[in-house]
C-alpha cells in the first residue's frame, strides 16, 4: 500500500494535468486558468508557472508572460526551469 496523499497535492496535480490537456488542445484561456490554480509550493508549481507563461505568450499576452517567467526565476531559482525563465523574462 502507498501512503495516502494529501488532498491538496492531488488537487494541484489535477489542475496541472488539466492545464496540460488544454494547452495541447490549443485552449490557452483554459490552460492559463488551470495552471494558475496549482499552488507555488506544489511539486508541479514550477512546471505550472512555466506552462502558464508559455500559454500567455502563445495567446499574445507577451508582457504578462514575461512577468510570469520573471516570477519563476525569482521565486524558484533552484528549479531546472529557472534558467530558461530568466532568458524569457
mmCIF file of C-alpha atoms in Angstrom:
data_model
loop_
_atom_site.group_PDB
_atom_site.id
_atom_site.type_symbol
_atom_site.label_atom_id
_atom_site.label_comp_id
_atom_site.label_asym_id
_atom_site.label_seq_id
_atom_site.Cartn_x
_atom_site.Cartn_y
_atom_site.Cartn_z
ATOM 1 C CA UNK A 1 0.000 0.000 0.000
ATOM 2 C CA UNK A 2 1.088 3.512 -0.733
ATOM 3 C CA UNK A 3 0.681 6.242 1.868
ATOM 4 C CA UNK A 4 -2.368 8.415 1.344
ATOM 5 C CA UNK A 5 -1.707 11.671 -0.498
ATOM 6 C CA UNK A 6 -2.870 14.945 0.904
ATOM 7 C CA UNK A 7 -5.930 16.261 -0.943
ATOM 8 C CA UNK A 8 -4.075 19.490 -1.789
ATOM 9 C CA UNK A 9 -1.342 17.537 -3.571
ATOM 10 C CA UNK A 10 -3.826 15.558 -5.635
ATOM 11 C CA UNK A 11 -5.799 18.699 -6.448
ATOM 12 C CA UNK A 12 -2.644 20.537 -7.579
ATOM 13 C CA UNK A 13 -1.719 17.628 -9.826
ATOM 14 C CA UNK A 14 -5.242 17.570 -11.233
ATOM 15 C CA UNK A 15 -5.098 21.274 -12.120
ATOM 16 C CA UNK A 16 -1.677 20.791 -13.711
ATOM 17 C CA UNK A 17 -2.806 17.865 -15.849
ATOM 18 C CA UNK A 18 -5.979 19.708 -16.820
ATOM 19 C CA UNK A 19 -3.834 22.653 -17.888
ATOM 20 C CA UNK A 20 -1.560 20.393 -19.921
ATOM 21 C CA UNK A 21 -4.552 18.904 -21.752
ATOM 22 C CA UNK A 22 -5.955 22.354 -22.506
ATOM 23 C CA UNK A 23 -2.538 23.574 -23.691
ATOM 24 C CA UNK A 24 -2.121 20.605 -26.039
ATOM 25 C CA UNK A 25 -5.584 21.289 -27.460
ATOM 26 C CA UNK A 26 -4.708 24.954 -28.054
ATOM 27 C CA UNK A 27 -7.175 26.132 -25.420
ATOM 28 C CA UNK A 28 -4.911 28.762 -23.900
ATOM 29 C CA UNK A 29 -7.506 30.504 -21.713
ATOM 30 C CA UNK A 30 -8.447 27.211 -20.044
ATOM 31 C CA UNK A 31 -4.773 26.263 -19.694
ATOM 32 C CA UNK A 32 -3.908 29.599 -18.069
ATOM 33 C CA UNK A 33 -6.796 29.245 -15.638
ATOM 34 C CA UNK A 34 -5.841 25.685 -14.651
ATOM 35 C CA UNK A 35 -2.112 26.357 -14.313
ATOM 36 C CA UNK A 36 -2.860 29.377 -12.106
ATOM 37 C CA UNK A 37 -4.619 27.096 -9.610
ATOM 38 C CA UNK A 38 -1.524 24.956 -8.949
ATOM 39 C CA UNK A 39 -0.003 26.169 -5.642
ATOM 40 C CA UNK A 40 3.524 27.578 -5.910
ATOM 41 C CA UNK A 41 4.840 25.107 -3.334
ATOM 42 C CA UNK A 42 3.368 22.098 -5.130
ATOM 43 C CA UNK A 43 5.730 19.599 -6.768
ATOM 44 C CA UNK A 44 4.417 20.854 -10.146
ATOM 45 C CA UNK A 45 4.489 24.519 -9.096
ATOM 46 C CA UNK A 46 7.432 25.488 -11.289
ATOM 47 C CA UNK A 47 6.137 23.471 -14.234
ATOM 48 C CA UNK A 48 2.716 25.087 -13.906
ATOM 49 C CA UNK A 49 4.143 28.599 -13.730
ATOM 50 C CA UNK A 50 6.335 27.978 -16.772
ATOM 51 C CA UNK A 51 3.479 26.410 -18.729
ATOM 52 C CA UNK A 52 1.216 29.301 -17.749
ATOM 53 C CA UNK A 53 3.804 31.732 -19.105
ATOM 54 C CA UNK A 54 4.042 29.793 -22.388
ATOM 55 C CA UNK A 55 0.235 29.775 -22.642
ATOM 56 C CA UNK A 56 0.129 33.521 -22.070
ATOM 57 C CA UNK A 57 2.808 34.083 -24.714
ATOM 58 C CA UNK A 58 1.032 31.899 -27.244
ATOM 59 C CA UNK A 59 -2.216 33.780 -26.640
ATOM 60 C CA UNK A 60 -0.488 37.105 -27.382
ATOM 61 C CA UNK A 61 -0.077 38.294 -23.780
ATOM 62 C CA UNK A 62 3.684 38.705 -24.082
ATOM 63 C CA UNK A 63 4.106 41.211 -21.239
ATOM 64 C CA UNK A 64 2.193 39.077 -18.749
ATOM 65 C CA UNK A 65 4.127 36.014 -19.940
ATOM 66 C CA UNK A 66 7.413 37.819 -19.259
ATOM 67 C CA UNK A 67 6.154 38.673 -15.759
ATOM 68 C CA UNK A 68 5.378 35.011 -15.050
ATOM 69 C CA UNK A 69 8.797 33.915 -16.342
ATOM 70 C CA UNK A 70 10.428 36.539 -14.091
ATOM 71 C CA UNK A 71 8.318 35.325 -11.161
ATOM 72 C CA UNK A 72 9.502 31.757 -11.755
ATOM 73 C CA UNK A 73 13.166 32.784 -11.948
ATOM 74 C CA UNK A 74 12.858 34.900 -8.796
ATOM 75 C CA UNK A 75 10.685 32.599 -6.654
ATOM 76 C CA UNK A 76 12.208 29.255 -7.669
ATOM 77 C CA UNK A 77 15.871 29.885 -8.545
ATOM 78 C CA UNK A 78 16.852 26.247 -7.984
ATOM 79 C CA UNK A 79 14.203 24.941 -10.394
ATOM 80 C CA UNK A 80 15.547 23.291 -13.559
ATOM 81 C CA UNK A 81 13.234 25.699 -15.415
ATOM 82 C CA UNK A 82 14.702 28.862 -13.853
ATOM 83 C CA UNK A 83 17.498 29.379 -16.395
ATOM 84 C CA UNK A 84 15.056 29.268 -19.318
ATOM 85 C CA UNK A 85 12.673 31.548 -17.397
ATOM 86 C CA UNK A 86 15.465 34.124 -16.855
ATOM 87 C CA UNK A 87 16.132 34.188 -20.608
ATOM 88 C CA UNK A 88 12.446 34.683 -21.422
ATOM 89 C CA UNK A 89 11.667 37.272 -18.713
#
